[in-house]
GROMACS .gro file of C-alpha atoms in nm:
model
  363
    1MET     CA    1  -6.316  -1.188   6.131
    2GLU     CA    2  -6.662  -1.325   6.193
    3LEU     CA    3  -6.472  -1.591   6.500
    4LYS     CA    4  -6.399  -1.290   6.654
    5PHE     CA    5  -6.707  -1.107   6.650
    6LEU     CA    6  -6.920  -1.428   6.780
    7HIS     CA    7  -6.689  -1.398   7.069
    8ILE     CA    8  -6.769  -1.059   7.164
    9LEU     CA    9  -7.167  -1.140   7.027
   10THR     CA   10  -7.108  -1.409   7.317
   11TYR     CA   11  -7.077  -1.161   7.548
   12LEU     CA   12  -7.308  -0.918   7.423
   13SER     CA   13  -7.565  -1.051   7.438
   14LEU     CA   14  -7.540  -1.243   7.854
   15ALA     CA   15  -7.458  -0.913   7.914
   16LEU     CA   16  -7.866  -0.821   7.794
   17VAL     CA   17  -8.057  -1.102   7.933
   18ALA     CA   18  -8.190  -1.066   8.271
   19SER     CA   19  -7.992  -1.363   8.422
   20HIS     CA   20  -7.621  -1.122   8.301
   21ALA     CA   21  -7.766  -0.944   8.635
   22ALA     CA   22  -7.684  -1.290   8.865
   23LEU     CA   23  -7.287  -1.295   8.906
   24PRO     CA   24  -7.227  -0.926   8.997
   25VAL     CA   25  -7.605  -0.994   9.274
   26THR     CA   26  -7.450  -1.254   9.427
   27TYR     CA   27  -7.112  -1.109   9.427
   28TRP     CA   28  -7.264  -0.781   9.620
   29THR     CA   29  -7.475  -1.036   9.873
   30THR     CA   30  -7.107  -1.184  10.001
   31LYS     CA   31  -6.898  -0.868   9.994
   32LEU     CA   32  -7.219  -0.716  10.141
   33PRO     CA   33  -7.458  -0.851  10.338
   34ASN     CA   34  -7.749  -0.697  10.432
   35THR     CA   35  -7.698  -0.356  10.164
   36PRO     CA   36  -7.970  -0.217   9.971
   37MET     CA   37  -7.827  -0.202   9.667
   38PRO     CA   38  -7.930   0.163   9.490
   39LYS     CA   39  -8.142   0.245   9.233
   40ALA     CA   40  -7.814   0.409   9.012
   41ILE     CA   41  -7.668   0.016   9.052
   42LYS     CA   42  -8.032  -0.205   8.940
   43GLU     CA   43  -8.033  -0.063   8.614
   44SER     CA   44  -7.699  -0.071   8.591
   45LEU     CA   45  -7.711  -0.450   8.599
   46GLN     CA   46  -7.933  -0.483   8.334
   47PRO     CA   47  -8.031  -0.217   8.006
   48SER     CA   48  -8.247   0.031   8.079
   49GLY     CA   49  -8.675  -0.110   8.011
   50LEU     CA   50  -8.536  -0.501   8.065
   51THR     CA   51  -8.822  -0.708   8.210
   52GLU     CA   52  -8.881  -1.134   8.221
   53ASP     CA   53  -9.151  -0.985   7.981
   54LYS     CA   54  -8.981  -0.723   7.779
   55SER     CA   55  -8.678  -0.680   7.512
   56THR     CA   56  -8.406  -0.509   7.466
   57SER     CA   57  -8.229  -0.441   7.116
   58VAL     CA   58  -7.851  -0.317   7.180
   59ASN     CA   59  -7.668  -0.111   6.882
   60VAL     CA   60  -7.313  -0.058   6.839
   61GLY     CA   61  -7.109   0.018   6.557
   62LYS     CA   62  -7.103  -0.150   6.244
   63GLY     CA   63  -7.007  -0.585   6.128
   64GLY     CA   64  -7.196  -0.869   6.030
   65VAL     CA   65  -7.265  -1.209   6.232
   66ASN     CA   66  -7.586  -1.257   6.370
   67VAL     CA   67  -7.628  -1.495   6.743
   68GLY     CA   68  -7.982  -1.600   6.835
   69VAL     CA   69  -8.080  -1.710   7.181
   70ASN     CA   70  -8.421  -1.830   7.282
   71LYS     CA   71  -8.516  -1.785   7.586
   72GLY     CA   72  -8.900  -1.887   7.528
   73HIS     CA   73  -9.051  -1.658   7.521
   74PRO     CA   74  -9.343  -1.693   7.291
   75SER     CA   75  -9.238  -1.373   7.050
   76GLY     CA   76  -8.922  -1.610   6.972
   77GLY     CA   77  -8.556  -1.573   7.173
   78THR     CA   78  -8.277  -1.292   7.216
   79ASN     CA   79  -8.141  -1.230   6.844
   80VAL     CA   80  -7.759  -1.067   6.828
   81ASN     CA   81  -7.621  -0.904   6.488
   82VAL     CA   82  -7.310  -0.763   6.389
   83GLY     CA   83  -7.349  -0.564   6.052
   84GLY     CA   84  -7.633  -0.611   5.832
   85HIS     CA   85  -7.641  -0.318   5.548
   86LYS     CA   86  -7.741  -0.082   5.860
   87GLY     CA   87  -7.451  -0.210   5.987
   88GLY     CA   88  -7.413  -0.218   6.443
   89VAL     CA   89  -7.374  -0.443   6.680
   90LYS     CA   90  -7.765  -0.519   6.744
   91VAL     CA   91  -7.921  -0.707   7.029
   92ASP     CA   92  -8.292  -0.808   7.037
   93THR     CA   93  -8.559  -0.992   7.192
   94PRO     CA   94  -8.892  -0.981   7.175
   95GLY     CA   95  -8.993  -0.633   7.211
   96GLY     CA   96  -8.950  -0.282   7.217
   97THR     CA   97  -8.623  -0.142   7.372
   98HIS     CA   98  -8.347  -0.016   7.258
   99VAL     CA   99  -8.010   0.119   7.348
  100GLY     CA  100  -7.677   0.259   7.153
  101VAL     CA  101  -7.378   0.341   7.108
  102GLY     CA  102  -7.362   0.551   6.839
  103LYS     CA  103  -7.408   0.941   6.639
  104GLY     CA  104  -7.467   1.170   6.912
  105GLY     CA  105  -7.365   1.000   7.177
  106VAL     CA  106  -7.471   0.761   7.402
  107GLY     CA  107  -7.867   0.729   7.388
  108VAL     CA  108  -8.118   0.458   7.530
  109THR     CA  109  -8.546   0.435   7.425
  110THR     CA  110  -8.810   0.259   7.577
  111PRO     CA  111  -9.133   0.127   7.450
  112GLY     CA  112  -9.263   0.288   7.746
  113HIS     CA  113  -9.385   0.097   8.112
  114HIS     CA  114  -9.827   0.047   8.165
  115GLY     CA  115  -9.919   0.307   7.916
  116LYS     CA  116  -9.695   0.601   7.928
  117PRO     CA  117  -9.477   0.758   7.640
  118PRO     CA  118  -9.155   0.679   7.484
  119VAL     CA  119  -8.901   0.735   7.633
  120SER     CA  120  -8.572   0.869   7.452
  121VAL     CA  121  -8.309   0.988   7.518
  122GLY     CA  122  -7.930   1.105   7.470
  123VAL     CA  123  -7.584   1.132   7.574
  124ARG     CA  124  -7.350   1.413   7.424
  125PRO     CA  125  -6.954   1.403   7.351
  126GLY     CA  126  -6.830   1.580   7.602
  127PRO     CA  127  -6.646   1.658   7.923
  128SER     CA  128  -6.776   1.540   8.297
  129PRO     CA  129  -6.788   1.837   8.563
  130PHE     CA  130  -6.773   1.645   8.838
  131LEU     CA  131  -6.381   1.567   8.786
  132TYR     CA  132  -6.186   1.817   8.917
  133ASN     CA  133  -5.944   1.889   8.680
  134TYR     CA  134  -6.273   1.985   8.425
  135ALA     CA  135  -6.251   2.285   8.280
  136ALA     CA  136  -6.592   2.480   8.154
  137LYS     CA  137  -6.649   2.605   7.828
  138ASP     CA  138  -6.829   3.011   7.902
  139ASP     CA  139  -7.083   2.822   7.635
  140GLN     CA  140  -7.101   2.542   7.943
  141LEU     CA  141  -7.327   2.803   8.124
  142ASN     CA  142  -7.556   2.823   7.899
  143ASP     CA  143  -7.681   2.469   7.741
  144ASN     CA  144  -7.504   2.181   8.038
  145PRO     CA  145  -7.775   2.116   8.279
  146ASN     CA  146  -7.569   2.021   8.557
  147VAL     CA  147  -7.534   2.378   8.636
  148ALA     CA  148  -7.867   2.373   8.857
  149LEU     CA  149  -7.656   2.174   9.001
  150PHE     CA  150  -7.341   2.322   9.193
  151PHE     CA  151  -7.440   2.547   9.502
  152LEU     CA  152  -7.256   2.681   9.822
  153GLU     CA  153  -7.261   2.463  10.107
  154LYS     CA  154  -7.432   2.813  10.265
  155ASP     CA  155  -7.732   2.714  10.079
  156LEU     CA  156  -7.816   2.346  10.280
  157HIS     CA  157  -8.073   2.401  10.464
  158GLN     CA  158  -8.437   2.403  10.514
  159GLY     CA  159  -8.658   2.625  10.342
  160SER     CA  160  -8.341   2.710  10.047
  161ASN     CA  161  -8.484   2.713   9.807
  162MET     CA  162  -8.321   2.601   9.413
  163ASN     CA  163  -8.381   2.666   9.055
  164LEU     CA  164  -8.312   2.186   8.993
  165GLN     CA  165  -8.344   2.061   8.709
  166PHE     CA  166  -8.348   1.631   8.763
  167VAL     CA  167  -8.322   1.457   8.425
  168LYS     CA  168  -8.432   1.099   8.343
  169ASN     CA  169  -8.085   0.917   8.297
  170ALA     CA  170  -7.965   0.923   7.989
  171ASN     CA  171  -7.673   0.646   7.977
  172GLY     CA  172  -7.826   0.300   7.967
  173ALA     CA  173  -7.535   0.122   7.956
  174SER     CA  174  -7.511  -0.249   8.163
  175PHE     CA  175  -7.286  -0.364   8.356
  176LEU     CA  176  -7.067  -0.654   8.200
  177PRO     CA  177  -6.972  -0.957   8.416
  178ARG     CA  178  -6.607  -0.927   8.582
  179GLU     CA  179  -6.499  -1.196   8.400
  180GLU     CA  180  -6.601  -1.075   8.044
  181ALA     CA  181  -6.549  -0.689   8.137
  182ASP     CA  182  -6.175  -0.808   8.200
  183SER     CA  183  -6.149  -1.036   7.921
  184ILE     CA  184  -6.184  -0.749   7.732
  185PRO     CA  185  -5.894  -0.408   7.697
  186PHE     CA  186  -5.924  -0.069   7.847
  187SER     CA  187  -5.557   0.232   7.778
  188SER     CA  188  -5.500   0.481   7.501
  189GLU     CA  189  -5.277   0.228   7.393
  190LYS     CA  190  -5.511  -0.021   7.318
  191MET     CA  191  -5.764   0.206   7.137
  192PRO     CA  192  -5.768   0.094   6.821
  193GLU     CA  193  -5.840  -0.234   6.921
  194ILE     CA  194  -6.130  -0.142   7.181
  195LEU     CA  195  -6.257   0.038   6.897
  196ASN     CA  196  -6.214  -0.261   6.650
  197GLN     CA  197  -6.382  -0.523   6.866
  198PHE     CA  198  -6.677  -0.322   6.952
  199SER     CA  199  -6.618  -0.239   6.563
  200VAL     CA  200  -6.685   0.187   6.575
  201ASP     CA  201  -6.516   0.347   6.364
  202PRO     CA  202  -6.298   0.599   6.561
  203ASP     CA  203  -6.331   0.908   6.385
  204SER     CA  204  -6.672   0.911   6.462
  205GLU     CA  205  -6.927   1.071   6.755
  206GLU     CA  206  -6.973   0.692   6.949
  207GLY     CA  207  -6.580   0.648   6.907
  208GLN     CA  208  -6.421   0.989   7.050
  209ILE     CA  209  -6.669   0.912   7.325
  210MET     CA  210  -6.503   0.609   7.410
  211LYS     CA  211  -6.122   0.709   7.337
  212GLN     CA  212  -6.251   1.055   7.591
  213THR     CA  213  -6.380   0.776   7.877
  214VAL     CA  214  -6.008   0.632   7.867
  215GLN     CA  215  -5.828   0.908   7.902
  216GLU     CA  216  -5.999   1.031   8.129
  217CYS     CA  217  -5.963   0.757   8.352
  218GLU     CA  218  -5.584   0.763   8.257
  219GLU     CA  219  -5.546   1.077   8.368
  220PRO     CA  220  -5.378   1.119   8.713
  221GLY     CA  221  -5.597   1.254   8.980
  222ILE     CA  222  -5.590   1.623   9.206
  223LYS     CA  223  -5.376   1.515   9.530
  224GLY     CA  224  -5.533   1.370   9.787
  225GLU     CA  225  -5.789   1.247   9.536
  226GLU     CA  226  -5.709   0.828   9.485
  227LYS     CA  227  -5.905   0.736   9.173
  228TYR     CA  228  -5.999   0.454   8.956
  229CYS     CA  229  -6.218   0.314   8.660
  230ALA     CA  230  -6.462   0.044   8.767
  231THR     CA  231  -6.534  -0.175   8.425
  232SER     CA  232  -6.774  -0.378   8.655
  233LEU     CA  233  -6.941  -0.372   8.978
  234GLU     CA  234  -6.758  -0.625   9.165
  235SER     CA  235  -6.499  -0.461   9.074
  236MET     CA  236  -6.621  -0.076   9.159
  237VAL     CA  237  -6.702  -0.326   9.492
  238ASP     CA  238  -6.318  -0.396   9.542
  239PHE     CA  239  -6.242  -0.042   9.503
  240THR     CA  240  -6.516   0.125   9.766
  241THR     CA  241  -6.402  -0.135  10.028
  242SER     CA  242  -6.062  -0.131   9.968
  243LYS     CA  243  -6.064   0.208  10.058
  244LEU     CA  244  -6.311   0.285  10.383
  245GLY     CA  245  -6.351  -0.118  10.473
  246ASN     CA  246  -6.579  -0.343  10.439
  247LYS     CA  247  -6.889  -0.168  10.679
  248VAL     CA  248  -7.045   0.103  10.311
  249GLN     CA  249  -7.390   0.240  10.248
  250PRO     CA  250  -7.447   0.370   9.936
  251LEU     CA  251  -7.633   0.537   9.824
  252SER     CA  252  -7.767   0.776   9.533
  253THR     CA  253  -8.068   0.994   9.388
  254GLU     CA  254  -8.360   0.880   9.317
  255THR     CA  255  -8.672   1.118   9.184
  256GLN     CA  256  -9.050   1.105   9.166
  257ASN     CA  257  -9.095   1.172   8.859
  258GLU     CA  258  -8.828   1.013   8.583
  259ASN     CA  259  -8.779   1.344   8.386
  260THR     CA  260  -8.895   1.720   8.528
  261GLN     CA  261  -8.836   2.072   8.410
  262MET     CA  262  -8.614   2.292   8.533
  263GLN     CA  263  -8.801   2.425   8.821
  264LYS     CA  264  -8.823   2.583   9.107
  265TYR     CA  265  -8.737   2.302   9.499
  266THR     CA  266  -8.773   2.417   9.851
  267ILE     CA  267  -8.538   2.164  10.129
  268LEU     CA  268  -8.747   1.991  10.330
  269GLY     CA  269  -8.386   1.864  10.545
  270ALA     CA  270  -8.051   1.738  10.516
  271LYS     CA  271  -7.903   1.470  10.735
  272LYS     CA  272  -7.582   1.430  10.673
  273MET     CA  273  -7.422   1.070  10.621
  274GLY     CA  274  -7.138   0.802  10.748
  275ASN     CA  275  -6.919   0.892  10.996
  276ASN     CA  276  -6.724   1.191  11.100
  277ASN     CA  277  -6.415   1.133  10.899
  278ASP     CA  278  -6.483   1.251  10.601
  279LYS     CA  279  -6.455   0.964  10.387
  280SER     CA  280  -6.580   0.900  10.081
  281VAL     CA  281  -6.587   0.768   9.770
  282VAL     CA  282  -6.833   0.891   9.431
  283CYS     CA  283  -6.884   0.741   9.111
  284HIS     CA  284  -6.950   0.920   8.883
  285LYS     CA  285  -7.132   0.690   8.540
  286GLN     CA  286  -6.933   0.710   8.252
  287ASN     CA  287  -6.999   0.684   7.842
  288TYR     CA  288  -6.892   0.369   7.773
  289ALA     CA  289  -7.033   0.118   7.511
  290TYR     CA  290  -7.059  -0.084   7.865
  291ALA     CA  291  -7.061   0.019   8.297
  292VAL     CA  292  -6.774   0.173   8.344
  293PHE     CA  293  -6.751   0.423   8.687
  294TYR     CA  294  -6.486   0.721   8.722
  295CYS     CA  295  -6.473   0.644   9.121
  296HIS     CA  296  -6.225   0.816   9.359
  297LYS     CA  297  -6.170   0.912   9.704
  298THR     CA  298  -6.084   1.197   9.924
  299GLU     CA  299  -6.021   1.328  10.322
  300THR     CA  300  -6.188   1.593  10.238
  301THR     CA  301  -6.559   1.570  10.130
  302GLU     CA  302  -6.896   1.532  10.303
  303SER     CA  303  -7.198   1.355  10.189
  304TYR     CA  304  -7.623   1.396  10.303
  305MET     CA  305  -7.916   1.266  10.204
  306VAL     CA  306  -8.165   1.599  10.137
  307SER     CA  307  -8.474   1.642  10.094
  308LEU     CA  308  -8.681   1.846   9.834
  309VAL     CA  309  -9.073   1.903   9.676
  310GLY     CA  310  -9.034   2.070   9.373
  311ALA     CA  311  -9.284   2.354   9.229
  312ASP     CA  312  -9.458   2.108   9.035
  313GLY     CA  313  -9.497   1.912   9.400
  314THR     CA  314  -9.283   1.666   9.269
  315LYS     CA  315  -9.032   1.523   9.578
  316VAL     CA  316  -8.736   1.423   9.504
  317LYS     CA  317  -8.437   1.262   9.774
  318ALA     CA  318  -8.180   1.332   9.668
  319VAL     CA  319  -7.757   1.299   9.738
  320ALA     CA  320  -7.507   1.615   9.760
  321VAL     CA  321  -7.127   1.624   9.825
  322CYS     CA  322  -6.957   1.872  10.004
  323HIS     CA  323  -6.606   1.953   9.935
  324LYS     CA  324  -6.452   2.133  10.212
  325ASP     CA  325  -6.137   2.187  10.000
  326THR     CA  326  -6.159   2.250   9.668
  327SER     CA  327  -5.802   2.419   9.679
  328GLN     CA  328  -5.654   2.161   9.385
  329TRP     CA  329  -5.907   2.161   9.173
  330ASN     CA  330  -5.820   2.287   8.813
  331PRO     CA  331  -5.966   2.689   8.865
  332LYS     CA  332  -6.174   2.689   8.574
  333HIS     CA  333  -6.412   2.483   8.639
  334LEU     CA  334  -6.788   2.462   8.558
  335ALA     CA  335  -6.882   2.499   8.939
  336PHE     CA  336  -6.603   2.817   8.987
  337LYS     CA  337  -6.815   3.008   8.745
  338VAL     CA  338  -7.092   2.895   8.777
  339LEU     CA  339  -7.080   3.030   9.215
  340LYS     CA  340  -6.832   3.259   9.121
  341VAL     CA  341  -6.601   3.163   9.331
  342THR     CA  342  -6.197   3.099   9.400
  343PRO     CA  343  -6.031   2.745   9.445
  344GLY     CA  344  -5.958   2.709   9.774
  345SER     CA  345  -6.237   2.971   9.900
  346VAL     CA  346  -6.567   2.797  10.043
  347PRO     CA  347  -6.742   2.478  10.022
  348VAL     CA  348  -6.898   2.379   9.717
  349CYS     CA  349  -7.117   2.105   9.717
  350HIS     CA  350  -7.316   1.948   9.451
  351PHE     CA  351  -7.637   1.770   9.375
  352LEU     CA  352  -7.535   1.320   9.230
  353PRO     CA  353  -7.746   1.294   8.894
  354GLN     CA  354  -7.979   0.952   8.916
  355ASP     CA  355  -7.758   0.719   8.745
  356HIS     CA  356  -7.434   0.834   8.996
  357ILE     CA  357  -7.300   0.661   9.346
  358VAL     CA  358  -7.174   0.774   9.659
  359TRP     CA  359  -7.085   0.579   9.894
  360VAL     CA  360  -7.073   0.654  10.279
  361PRO     CA  361  -6.948   0.487  10.582
  362LYS     CA  362  -7.193   0.324  10.758
  363ASN     CA  363  -7.235   0.516  11.084
   0.00000   0.00000   0.00000
């Protein structure tokens, strides 16, 4: 058992140091030369807050092995533990960032930078409202921050006012190199093995989160949708370029402040991105032990970069995606409940959270 965990910890430790990002970045620059990497991807290449002079602690589940790696830091190196009396998979280097898959969802805590207070955020279990076959529950209209991200296309113009909230990315899971990601099973059939590898209790909240993510990836797409769950940056690039070609532009939402309150935002301007063929690939970050993106390509979408300013002066460059044909969506989708429209009646738009990405063909 210890030898099996030792193998798992080897790739976990590699995934949690800065050198881990070298392979995906090299692949990116080779496959997509002169293509800027959006912030959402940069932040998924390494755990939130990890820099050359910061450290990281990552916990998943229960267990019992220790691995130490000295990276030349004045305070010591990297320590990887599975187990102990507190349980969990744990990776430490000197400093204070903590990333965990645990009770209550996926959480990230960083010690703060340049005098800023610590950041602690989490993702609760639940389906993603950005999946077309998603059915919303009535209580989600009240407590889901994504409710405010949906709007009608007619409101996408300069001077339009919307009540919005852009919050700090809640999912701190990082990409594994493709070779490592491909060595880990990713299917409902193999879920007992997956949970055992990560020492996650199948009946725990983290276990339910991981099961749900895999199930959503396995469900068939709606008519006209081509979907794929990318378990590495390399596989995301391959899927996108297979659908749009090598001349692509990835975009993500960026805010002046990491966390903002719900407030009125005014649209300063909106620019349509990509060419005029209405093709795009949108990748939504899922809740999992490492970075997994639910990517789907449709033929009837338009993507925009939207400049907004909040009532408190906060500036946002937000990605908006407008769906021209929603006739195949679940009639109980959150967007229809929020906007009080029916499937296929009008184009439906939404802003992308900060950790999601839209890929469009370059002009």
